Structures are given as structure tokens and as C-alpha cells.
Coordinates of C-alpha atoms and ligand atoms in Angstrom, one line a residue:
X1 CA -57.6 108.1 45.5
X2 CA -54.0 107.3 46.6
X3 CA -52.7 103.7 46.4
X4 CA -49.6 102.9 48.5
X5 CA -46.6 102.1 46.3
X6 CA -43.4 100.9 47.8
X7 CA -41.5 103.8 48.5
X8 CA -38.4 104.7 50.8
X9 CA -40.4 105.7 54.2
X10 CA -42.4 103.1 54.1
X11 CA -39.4 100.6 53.5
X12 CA -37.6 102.8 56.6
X13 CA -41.0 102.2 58.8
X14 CA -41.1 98.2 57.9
X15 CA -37.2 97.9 59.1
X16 CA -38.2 100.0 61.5
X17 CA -40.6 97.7 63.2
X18 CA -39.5 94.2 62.2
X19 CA -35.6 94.2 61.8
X20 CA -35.0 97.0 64.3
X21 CA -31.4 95.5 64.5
X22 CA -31.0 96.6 61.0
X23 CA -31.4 100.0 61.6
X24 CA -29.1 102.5 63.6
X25 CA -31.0 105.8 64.7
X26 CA -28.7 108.6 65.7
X27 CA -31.4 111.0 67.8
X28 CA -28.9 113.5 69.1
X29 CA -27.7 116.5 66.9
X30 CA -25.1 116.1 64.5
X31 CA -22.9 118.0 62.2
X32 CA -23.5 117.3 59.2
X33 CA -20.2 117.1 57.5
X34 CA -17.8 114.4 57.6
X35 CA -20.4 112.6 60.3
X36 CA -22.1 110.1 58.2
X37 CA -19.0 109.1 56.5
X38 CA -16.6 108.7 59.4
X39 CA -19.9 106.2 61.7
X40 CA -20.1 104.4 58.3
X41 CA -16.4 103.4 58.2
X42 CA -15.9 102.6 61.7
X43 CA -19.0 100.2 61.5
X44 CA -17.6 99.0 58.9
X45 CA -14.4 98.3 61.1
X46 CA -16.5 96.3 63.1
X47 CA -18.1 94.4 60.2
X48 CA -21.3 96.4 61.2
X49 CA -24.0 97.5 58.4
X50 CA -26.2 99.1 59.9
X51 CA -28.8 101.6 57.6
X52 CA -27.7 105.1 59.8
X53 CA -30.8 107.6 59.9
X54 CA -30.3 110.8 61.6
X55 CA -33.1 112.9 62.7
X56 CA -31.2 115.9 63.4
X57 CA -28.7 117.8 61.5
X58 CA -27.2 121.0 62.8
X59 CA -28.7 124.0 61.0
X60 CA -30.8 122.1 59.0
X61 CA -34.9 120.7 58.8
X62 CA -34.3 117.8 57.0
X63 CA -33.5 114.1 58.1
X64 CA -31.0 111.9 56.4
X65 CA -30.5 108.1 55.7
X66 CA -27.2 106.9 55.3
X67 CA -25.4 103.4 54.7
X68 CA -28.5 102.0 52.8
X69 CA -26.7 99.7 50.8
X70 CA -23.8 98.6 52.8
X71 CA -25.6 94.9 54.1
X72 CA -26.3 92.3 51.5
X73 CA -28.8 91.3 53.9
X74 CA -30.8 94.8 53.4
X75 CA -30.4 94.3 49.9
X76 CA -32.0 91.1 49.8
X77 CA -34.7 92.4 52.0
X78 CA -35.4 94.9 49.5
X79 CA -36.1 92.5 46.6
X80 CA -38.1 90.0 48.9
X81 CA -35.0 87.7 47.9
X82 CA -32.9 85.7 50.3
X83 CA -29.1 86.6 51.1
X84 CA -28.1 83.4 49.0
X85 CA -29.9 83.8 45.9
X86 CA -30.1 87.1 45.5
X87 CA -27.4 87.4 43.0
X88 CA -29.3 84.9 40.8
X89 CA -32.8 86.5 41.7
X90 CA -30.9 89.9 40.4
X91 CA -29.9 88.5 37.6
X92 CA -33.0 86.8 36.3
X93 CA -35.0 90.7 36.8
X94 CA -32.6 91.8 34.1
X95 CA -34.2 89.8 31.6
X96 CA -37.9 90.5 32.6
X97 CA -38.4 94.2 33.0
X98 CA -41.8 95.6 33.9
X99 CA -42.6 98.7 31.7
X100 CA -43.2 101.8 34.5
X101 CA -46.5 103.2 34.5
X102 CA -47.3 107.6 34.3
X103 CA -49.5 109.1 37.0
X104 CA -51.2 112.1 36.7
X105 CA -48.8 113.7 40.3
X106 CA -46.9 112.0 42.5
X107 CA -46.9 113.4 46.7
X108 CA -42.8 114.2 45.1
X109 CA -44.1 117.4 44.3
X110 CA -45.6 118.3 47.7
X111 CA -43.1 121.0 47.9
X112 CA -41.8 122.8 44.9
X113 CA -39.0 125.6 44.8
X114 CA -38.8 127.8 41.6
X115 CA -36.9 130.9 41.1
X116 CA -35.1 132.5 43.9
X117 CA -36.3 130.1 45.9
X118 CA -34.0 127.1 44.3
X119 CA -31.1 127.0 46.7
X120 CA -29.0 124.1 47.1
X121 CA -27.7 125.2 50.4
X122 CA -31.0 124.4 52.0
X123 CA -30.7 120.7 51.6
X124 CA -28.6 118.6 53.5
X125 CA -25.8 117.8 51.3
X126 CA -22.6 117.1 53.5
X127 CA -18.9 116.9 53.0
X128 CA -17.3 113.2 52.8
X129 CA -14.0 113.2 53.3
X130 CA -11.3 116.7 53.8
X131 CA -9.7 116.7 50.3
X132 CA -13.0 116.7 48.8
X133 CA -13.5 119.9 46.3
X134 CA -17.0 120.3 48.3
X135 CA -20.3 119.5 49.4
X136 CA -21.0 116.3 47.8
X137 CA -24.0 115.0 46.5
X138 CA -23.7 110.6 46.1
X139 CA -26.4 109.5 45.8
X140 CA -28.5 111.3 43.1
X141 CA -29.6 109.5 40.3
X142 CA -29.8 111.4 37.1
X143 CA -33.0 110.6 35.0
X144 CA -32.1 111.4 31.2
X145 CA -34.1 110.5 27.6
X146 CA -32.0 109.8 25.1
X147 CA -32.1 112.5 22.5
X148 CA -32.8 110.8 19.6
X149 CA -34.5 107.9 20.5
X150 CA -36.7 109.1 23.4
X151 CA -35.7 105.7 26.0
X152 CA -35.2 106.8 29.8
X153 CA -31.6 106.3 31.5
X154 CA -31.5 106.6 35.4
X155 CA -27.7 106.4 36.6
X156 CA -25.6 108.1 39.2
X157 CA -23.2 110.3 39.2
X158 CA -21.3 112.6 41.6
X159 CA -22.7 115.9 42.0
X160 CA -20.4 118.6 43.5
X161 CA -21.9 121.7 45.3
X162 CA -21.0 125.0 43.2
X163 CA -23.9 127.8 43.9
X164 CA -27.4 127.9 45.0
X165 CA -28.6 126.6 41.3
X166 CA -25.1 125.2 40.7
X167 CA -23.4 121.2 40.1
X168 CA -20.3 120.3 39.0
X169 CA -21.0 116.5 37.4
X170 CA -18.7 113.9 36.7
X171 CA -19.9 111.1 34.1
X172 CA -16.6 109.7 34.1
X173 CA -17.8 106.0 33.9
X174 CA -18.7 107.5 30.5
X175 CA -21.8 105.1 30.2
X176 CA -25.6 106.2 28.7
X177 CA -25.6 109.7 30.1
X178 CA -22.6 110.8 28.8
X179 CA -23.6 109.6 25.7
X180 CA -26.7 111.1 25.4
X181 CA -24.7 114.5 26.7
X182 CA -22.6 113.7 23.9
X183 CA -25.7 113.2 21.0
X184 CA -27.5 116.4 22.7
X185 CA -24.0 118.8 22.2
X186 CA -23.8 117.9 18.5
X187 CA -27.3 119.1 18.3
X188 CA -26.2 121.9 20.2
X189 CA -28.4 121.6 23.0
X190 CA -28.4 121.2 26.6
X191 CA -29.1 118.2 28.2
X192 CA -32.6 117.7 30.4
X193 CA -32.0 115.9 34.0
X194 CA -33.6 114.9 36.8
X195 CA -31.6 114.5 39.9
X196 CA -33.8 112.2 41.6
X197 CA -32.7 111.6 45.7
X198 CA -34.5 109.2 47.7
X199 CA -36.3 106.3 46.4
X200 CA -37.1 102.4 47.1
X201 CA -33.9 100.7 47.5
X202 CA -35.1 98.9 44.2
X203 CA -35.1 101.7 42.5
X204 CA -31.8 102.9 43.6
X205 CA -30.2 99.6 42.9
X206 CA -31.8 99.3 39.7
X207 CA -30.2 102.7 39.1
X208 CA -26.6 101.1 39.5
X209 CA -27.7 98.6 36.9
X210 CA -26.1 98.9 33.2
X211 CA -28.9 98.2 31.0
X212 CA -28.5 98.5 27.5
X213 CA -29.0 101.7 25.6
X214 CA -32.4 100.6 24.4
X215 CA -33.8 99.9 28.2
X216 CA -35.2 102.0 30.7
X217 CA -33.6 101.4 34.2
X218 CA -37.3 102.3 35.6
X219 CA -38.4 99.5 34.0
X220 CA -36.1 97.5 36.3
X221 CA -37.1 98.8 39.2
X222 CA -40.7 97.7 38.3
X223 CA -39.1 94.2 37.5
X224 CA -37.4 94.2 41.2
X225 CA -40.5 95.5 42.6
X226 CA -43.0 92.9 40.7
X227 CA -45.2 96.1 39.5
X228 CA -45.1 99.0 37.7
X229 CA -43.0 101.9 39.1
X230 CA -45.0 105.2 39.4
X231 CA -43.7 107.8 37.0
X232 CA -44.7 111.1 37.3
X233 CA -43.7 114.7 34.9
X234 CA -40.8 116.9 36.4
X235 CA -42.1 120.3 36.3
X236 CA -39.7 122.3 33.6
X237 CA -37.6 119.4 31.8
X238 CA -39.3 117.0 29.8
X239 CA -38.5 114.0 31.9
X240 CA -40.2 111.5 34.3
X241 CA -39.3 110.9 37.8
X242 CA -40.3 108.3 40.6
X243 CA -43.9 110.1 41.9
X244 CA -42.9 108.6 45.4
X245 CA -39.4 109.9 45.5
X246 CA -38.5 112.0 48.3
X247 CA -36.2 115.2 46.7
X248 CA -36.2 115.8 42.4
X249 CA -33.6 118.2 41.6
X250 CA -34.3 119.6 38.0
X251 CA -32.1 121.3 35.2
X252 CA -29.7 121.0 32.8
X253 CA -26.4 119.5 31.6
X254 CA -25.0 122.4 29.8
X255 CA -24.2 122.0 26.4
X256 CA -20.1 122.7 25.8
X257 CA -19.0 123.8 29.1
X258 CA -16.6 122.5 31.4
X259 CA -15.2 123.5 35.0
X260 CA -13.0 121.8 37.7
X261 CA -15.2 119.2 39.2
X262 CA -13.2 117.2 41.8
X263 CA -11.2 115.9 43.3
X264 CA -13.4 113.2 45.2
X265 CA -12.4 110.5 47.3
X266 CA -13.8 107.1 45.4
X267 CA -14.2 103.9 46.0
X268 CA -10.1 102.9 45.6
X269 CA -10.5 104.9 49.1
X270 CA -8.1 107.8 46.8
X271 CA -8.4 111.2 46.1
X272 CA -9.3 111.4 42.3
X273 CA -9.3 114.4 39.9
X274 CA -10.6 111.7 36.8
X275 CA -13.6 113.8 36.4
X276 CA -15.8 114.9 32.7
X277 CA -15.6 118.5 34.2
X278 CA -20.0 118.9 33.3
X279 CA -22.0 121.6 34.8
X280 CA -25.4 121.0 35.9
X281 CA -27.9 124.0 35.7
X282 CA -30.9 123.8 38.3
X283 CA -34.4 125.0 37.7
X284 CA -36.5 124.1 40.0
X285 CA -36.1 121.4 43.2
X286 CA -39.5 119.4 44.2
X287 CA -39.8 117.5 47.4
X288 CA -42.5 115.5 49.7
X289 CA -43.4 117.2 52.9
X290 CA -40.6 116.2 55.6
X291 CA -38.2 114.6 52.9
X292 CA -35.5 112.5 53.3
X293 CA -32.4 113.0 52.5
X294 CA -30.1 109.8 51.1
X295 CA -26.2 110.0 51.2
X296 CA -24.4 107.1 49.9
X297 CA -21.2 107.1 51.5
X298 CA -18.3 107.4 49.0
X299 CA -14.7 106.3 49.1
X300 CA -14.0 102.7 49.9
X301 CA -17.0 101.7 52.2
X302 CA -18.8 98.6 51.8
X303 CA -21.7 101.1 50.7
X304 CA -20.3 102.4 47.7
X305 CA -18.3 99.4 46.8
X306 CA -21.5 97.1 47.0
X307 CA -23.5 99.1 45.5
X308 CA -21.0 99.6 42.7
X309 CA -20.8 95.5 42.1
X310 CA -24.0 94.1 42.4
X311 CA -25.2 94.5 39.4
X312 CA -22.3 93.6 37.5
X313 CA -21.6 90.6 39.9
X314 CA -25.4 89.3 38.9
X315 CA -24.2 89.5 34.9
X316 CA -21.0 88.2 35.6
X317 CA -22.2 85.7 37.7
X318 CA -25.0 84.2 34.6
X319 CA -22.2 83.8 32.7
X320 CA -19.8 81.9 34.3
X321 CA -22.5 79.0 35.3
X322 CA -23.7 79.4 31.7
X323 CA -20.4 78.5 30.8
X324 CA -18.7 76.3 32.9
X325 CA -20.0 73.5 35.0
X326 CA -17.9 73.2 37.7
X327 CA -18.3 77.0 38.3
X328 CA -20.3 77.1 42.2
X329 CA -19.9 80.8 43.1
X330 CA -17.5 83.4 43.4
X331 CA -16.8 86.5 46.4
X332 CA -15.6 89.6 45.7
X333 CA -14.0 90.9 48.6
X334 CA -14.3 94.3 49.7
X335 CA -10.6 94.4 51.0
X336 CA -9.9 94.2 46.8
X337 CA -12.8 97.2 46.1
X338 CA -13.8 95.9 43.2
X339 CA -10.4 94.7 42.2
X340 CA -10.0 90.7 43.6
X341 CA -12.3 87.8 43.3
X342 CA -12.0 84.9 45.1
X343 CA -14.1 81.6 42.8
X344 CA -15.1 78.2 44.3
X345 CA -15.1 75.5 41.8
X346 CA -16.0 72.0 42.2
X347 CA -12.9 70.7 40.4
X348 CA -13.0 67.6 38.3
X349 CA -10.1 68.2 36.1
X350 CA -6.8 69.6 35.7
X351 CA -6.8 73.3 34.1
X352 CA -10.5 74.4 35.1
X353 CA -9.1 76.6 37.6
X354 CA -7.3 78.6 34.9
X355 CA -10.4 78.7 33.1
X356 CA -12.9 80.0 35.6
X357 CA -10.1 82.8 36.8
X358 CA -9.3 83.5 32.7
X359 CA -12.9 83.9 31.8
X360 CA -13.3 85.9 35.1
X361 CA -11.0 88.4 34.1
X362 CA -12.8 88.2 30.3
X363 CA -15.8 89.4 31.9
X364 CA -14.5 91.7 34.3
X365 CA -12.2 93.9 33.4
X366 CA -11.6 95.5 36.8
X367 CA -10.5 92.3 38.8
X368 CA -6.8 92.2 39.1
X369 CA -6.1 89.3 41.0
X370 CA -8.6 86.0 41.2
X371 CA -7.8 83.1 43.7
X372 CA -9.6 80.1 42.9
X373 CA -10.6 77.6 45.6
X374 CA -11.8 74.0 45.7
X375 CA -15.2 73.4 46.7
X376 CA -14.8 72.8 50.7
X377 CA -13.6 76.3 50.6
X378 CA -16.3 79.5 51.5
X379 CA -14.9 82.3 49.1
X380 CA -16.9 84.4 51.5
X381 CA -14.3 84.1 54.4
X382 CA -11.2 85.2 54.1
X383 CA -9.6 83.2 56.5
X384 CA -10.3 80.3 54.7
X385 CA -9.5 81.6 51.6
X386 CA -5.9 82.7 52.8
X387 CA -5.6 79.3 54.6
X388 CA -5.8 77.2 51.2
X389 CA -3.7 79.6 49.5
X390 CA -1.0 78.5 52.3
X391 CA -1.8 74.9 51.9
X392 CA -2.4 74.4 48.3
X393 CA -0.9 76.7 45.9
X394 CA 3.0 76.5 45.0
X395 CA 4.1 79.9 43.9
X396 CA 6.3 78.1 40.9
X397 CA 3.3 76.7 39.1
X398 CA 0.1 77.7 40.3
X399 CA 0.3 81.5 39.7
X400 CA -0.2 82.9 36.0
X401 CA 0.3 86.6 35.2
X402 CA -1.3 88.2 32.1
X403 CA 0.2 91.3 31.0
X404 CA -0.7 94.7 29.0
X405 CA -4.9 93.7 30.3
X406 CA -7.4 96.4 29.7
X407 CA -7.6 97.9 33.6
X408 CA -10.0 100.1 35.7
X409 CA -8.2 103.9 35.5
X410 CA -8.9 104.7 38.9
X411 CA -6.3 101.7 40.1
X412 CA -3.6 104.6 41.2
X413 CA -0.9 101.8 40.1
X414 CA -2.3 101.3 36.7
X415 CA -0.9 103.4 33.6
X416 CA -2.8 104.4 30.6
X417 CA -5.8 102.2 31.0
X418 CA -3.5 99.4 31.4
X419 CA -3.1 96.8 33.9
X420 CA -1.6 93.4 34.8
X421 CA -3.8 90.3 36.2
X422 CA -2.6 87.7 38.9
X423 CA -4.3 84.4 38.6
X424 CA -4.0 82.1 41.2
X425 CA -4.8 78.4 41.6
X426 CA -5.5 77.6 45.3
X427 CA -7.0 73.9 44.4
X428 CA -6.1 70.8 45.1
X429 CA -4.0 68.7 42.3
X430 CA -4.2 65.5 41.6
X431 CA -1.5 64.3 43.4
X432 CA -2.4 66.3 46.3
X433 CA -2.3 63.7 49.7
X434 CA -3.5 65.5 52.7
X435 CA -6.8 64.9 54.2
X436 CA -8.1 68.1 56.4
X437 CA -8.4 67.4 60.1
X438 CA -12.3 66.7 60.6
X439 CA -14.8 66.9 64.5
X440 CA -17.7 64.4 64.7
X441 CA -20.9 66.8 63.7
X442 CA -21.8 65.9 67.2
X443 CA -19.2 67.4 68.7
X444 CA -19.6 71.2 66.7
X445 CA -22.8 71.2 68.1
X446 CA -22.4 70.8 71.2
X447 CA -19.9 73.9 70.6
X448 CA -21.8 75.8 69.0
X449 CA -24.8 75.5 71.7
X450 CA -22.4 76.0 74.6
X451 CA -21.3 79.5 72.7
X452 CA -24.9 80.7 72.1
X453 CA -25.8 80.0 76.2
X454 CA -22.1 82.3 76.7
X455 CA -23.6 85.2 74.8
X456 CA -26.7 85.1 76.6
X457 CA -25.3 85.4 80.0
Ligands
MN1 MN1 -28.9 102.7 30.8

């Protein structure tokens, strides 16, 4: 008996029929290198966000979906959530995980290469941008068990093409898998992975998720997906992977050695060398019939960078309305990768701006620079944003800088870990007089409707 659990194609076929808008389907044949990467930044030019799916890749059988992540409204989608409280829905999963449930098989093992026949070159794994070391694969998520305590990790890392049965890894964020790597080396043994590649979008967002060390990122997924994910045996490692995935990659972190991994372009949209150096070891790949390949595109597209955020914005987020009262929402936006964040307050006294944008940067130690607006002010548009920072900030007293901070390493103007942050207050003060030019409600209507019957004609 086969029961139908929410998996990628099925997701695909549902945008496919009722949001076709969401979905850009390139039919003619394309190269794969560089292709994905360079439609996904110029739609991004555009403020375009369309999931890409090509159907035909030069020289190779397999499809690939591209850009899944780069709309908040996709996201959403995937969750059942709305685009406005999906950060709140997100962050009320985290603390309500659904254990995931083992099948006998799962159709993710339709098609399974062993021996010779493991060859990496037969998959569709493409080249991102020119100064990367390689063929790239972004969007693999690495199912782990932590050596001593047994608990499941799933978590992504960048996986560059060395051989036929050969990865270079980089688990740079230094997070649960490197750990583990670590506990599994003093042991002095190699490290079992699963490589998983296509998935729900729930899955792969609750793979971007840092849970702590004692919870199972699986477990999420079953939380974001209101039932129990479908786990099902990898063939020669000891670990469980999503029976609906569409490609498991399986092996082995090795145990003690390093090689050049890198560099890769990442998210700062620069060429980095940071890397752990870790070699991944394959054994076997399994697939469904006709998989699908998934690519997240790397460097500083509004793929990688919200995908990167979300989960931390939902955790972030809790906390600040936890906290303070006047806090209403905050926007980071991609023109600061993860490094700006604009908050909205609703102001009722002097010095709450400095202490939404200090506790901010208390919580986040990657943002840089916060802005903080009054409440009549969308964080979510720049414009408006920049507009009140023209109107309402003096450069003598509203700005605060805070030296020596802990930073993200891969800001290239950061040194040793170390970083400076730029608060600014873009409210209103109290002795603030201006009153902002206002249109009857009438009036915008009327615009508004005489703007939708232009873009008809
Ligand atoms: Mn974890």
C-alpha cells in the first residue's frame, strides 16, 4: 500500500496547476553550468522569484529545479502559512516538533548505484559562478547521528565535485555536523552521511534550521508538515533519510583528512577560501525513477540569502516581542545579505530605539548596521526606509557605533572575527513638528483603480 506523503513533485505539480505564475519552466536545452545561476540573478534584478525548472540539460537525463526558496511567498505556500505570519508560524514549529516516523522503503531507492557504478559525473551538478574550485553541489543536506548520543542532524553544506566517488565538504559554520565529525575523529572513526537532494520545501527549510544538539531537524519538518516525515534506511551507512526524497548520496566524512575545498562564491556575493578542508567518501547514490535534481543558487541571491535567514529571523524575531513591547517587526534587507536590519517600533518613549537596535545586535551577531523606524514606516520598502532616514535622523545624535563586536568572518572588511555595529535612530523625537503630507483614502482609490484598468489594456 503506498500512501501519498508531501514530497517535492507533488509540491512542483500543485504550483504547477494553481500558481502557474510562480513557476518559470525553461523547455529548451540548456547548459548546465553557470545557467541557473546567471536566470536566478537577473530575475532577481527584476525583483522576480520565480521557482526555475529545467527540463533539459545538455548531456544529461535528469531535470533540475532551481530558485526554490528565493519568494517568501513560496515559502509561505509551503507551510500552509500566510506571507505575513509566517515568521511567527516558523517560529511557533520550533517548539512543537513531530517525532518522524521509519518505513520499511521509501520509492528513494527506486534506483540504486553501487560499485563502479557510483559516479558523480552522471548527476547534474553545475558550476555557479567562474572562480569557483568546481562543480558545486548547494543544496545537499547532510543527514548525520551524533556519535555518542545517537540524535539525527540534517544541515547543509557545500559539496565540491572531486572524482566519481569524491566531495570536498566545507562545515565551516562549524555547527552540529562538525561537531559530531569532531566526536567521531577522537574515536578514530569516519563519519556516516547522507547527502540527501531533493525534498519537500519543509524539509529543506527545516534543514536550514539550528536546532539544538539534542533535536532532530526531521522532526521539524514533521512539525512544518503537521505529520510525521517518512524515514527510511540508507543502504550502507547507518542513517535515515526522507523515503520521498528524490537523490541520497551516501558515504563518509573521512576521519583526519583534509584537502583544498574552495574557493566558492557565498552569500557576501565574494569569492571565499574559509573552508574545513573535509573529504566526503561515496558508497553508494540512490534515486527515484526520473529524479529531480535541486540547486540552490549560491552567492548573494535572494535564494541563498533567504534561505540562510529564515530560520534565524523566526528566533530572533520571538525574542524581541518577548522582550520589548513596542517591538512591531523588523526587515532584513537583502541589499545588507544578512548584514542590515531595518526595525519598526511603535515608539512611546525616548531611548526604545536604542534598545530594540542594541538587543538586535545581542541576538544577531551578523547584523552590522540596524535602522530603526517609527511605526508609519514599512521596513519592508526601502524607499521608505531611506526617506525617514533623510527626514528624521541627525547624524550628530541619532547614530551610535559599538566597537570590537563579535562579527560574521565572511564580512571581507571584518578582521579576526571582529566587527563594528552602526545603530541608527530614524524615529521621530519628541520635539519633532512635521506632520507628513496626507490624500483623502478616496482619492488613492481612485488611483489605484485607474492603474489596474492601465495594466489591463
Ligand atoms: Mn542540529
Amino acid at each position: 500500500m503506498s500512501i501519498a506523503y508531501p514530497d517535492l513533485r507533488t509540491f512542483l505539480a500543485e504550483i504547477r496547476r494553481d500558481l502557474p505564475e510562480w513557476l518559470l519552466t525553461v523547455s529548451e536545452e540548456v547548459s548546465l553550468d553557470y545557467t541557473a545561476t546567471a536566470l536566478a540573478l537577473a530575475l532577481d534584478q527584476q525583483d522576480q522569484y520565480p521557482i526555475l525548472f529545467f527540463e533539459r540539460l545538455k548531456g544529461y537525463q535528469t531535470r533540475l529545479v532551481a530558485n526554490l526558496f528565493a519568494s517568501r511567498a513560496v515559502l509561505a505556500h509551503s507551510i500552509g502559512a500566510r506571507q505575513e505570519t509566517f515568521i511567527e508560524q516558523f517560529g511557533q514549529k520550533l517548539d512543537s516538533l513531530v517525532p518522524a516516523q521509519v518505513v520499511e522503503s521509501g520509492p528513494v531507492q527506486e534506483v540504486v548505484w553501487e560499485g563502479a557504478a557510483v559516479d558523480l559525473s552522471r548527476l547534474p551538478i553545475p558550476r555557479h559562478f567562474l572562480q569557483d574550485a568546481g562543480p558545486y553541489i548547494t543544496a545537499g543536506m547532510l543527514a548525520t547521528r551524533d556519535p555518542d548520543s545517537d540524535v539525527g542532524n540534517l544541515a547543509y553544506a557545500r559539496l565540491q565535485v572531486k572524482g566519481q566517488r569524491r566531495l570536498g565538504a566545507s562545515l565551516h559554520s562549524r555547527q552540529h555536523t562538525w561537531d559530531y565529525l569532531r566526536r567521531a575523529e577522537r574515536q578514530g572513526k569516519n563519519l556516516p552521511v547522507a547527502v540527501v537532494i531533493g525534498a519537500h520545501p519543509a524539509v529543506m527549510l527545516a534543514a536550514a534550521a539550528k536546532l539544538g544538539i539534542d533535536q532532530d531537524e526531521y522532526d521539524l519538518a514533521g512539525a512544518l508538515l503537521d505529520q510525521p516525515l517518512p524515514l527510511c534506511r540508507a543502504r550502507t551507512v547507518d542513517i535515515f533519510v526522507p523515503a520521498q526524497a528524490e537523490i541520497v548520496i551516501e558515504g563518509h566524512i573521512l576521519a583526519a583528512v583534509h584537502e583544498t575545498e574552495g574557493p566558492f562564491g557565498e552569500y557576501t556575493g565574494y569569492v571565499t577560501g574559509r573552508s574545513t578542508h573535509n573529504v566526503l567518501e561515496v558508497t553508494a547514490i540512490t534515486m527515484r525513477r526520473n529524479p529531480i535534481f535541486v540547486d540552490i543558487i549560491p552567492g548573494h541571491s535572494a535564494e541563498h540569502l533567504t534561505l540562510g535567514r529564515v530560520c534565524k529571523e523566526a528566533w530572533v524575531h520571538k525574542r524581541m516581542k518577548e522582550a520589548l513591547p513596542f517591538f512591531v517587526d523588523f526587515h532584513y534587507p537583502n541589499t545588507g545579505t544578512h548584514f542590515h536590519c531595518y526595525i519598526r517600533i511603535d515608539k512611546s518613549a525616548e531611548g526604545q530605539a536604542q534598545q530594540a537596535a542594541q538587543l538586535l545586535v545581542g541576538l544577531d551577531h551578523y547584523v552590522k548596521l540596524v535602522i530603526v523606524v517609527d511605526k508609519d514606516i514599512d521596513p519592508r520598502d526601502e524607499d521608505e526606509v531611506l526617506w525617514a532616514l533623510a527626514t528624521r535622523m541627525q547624524a550628530d545624535h541619532d547614530l551610535t557605533i559599538l566597537s570590537h563586536t563579535l562579527c560574521n568572518r565572511l564580512d571581507p572588511s571584518s578582521h579576526d572575527g571582529l566587527g563594528a555595529k552602526l545603530l541608527i535612530d530614524a524615529t521621530k523625537h519628541s520635539n519633532f513638528e512635521a506632520e507628513r503630507v496626507l490624500l483623502p483614502d478616496e482619492a488613492r482609490r481612485l488611483a489605484e483603480a485607474l492603474l489596474v484598468r492601465r495594466q489591463s489594456l
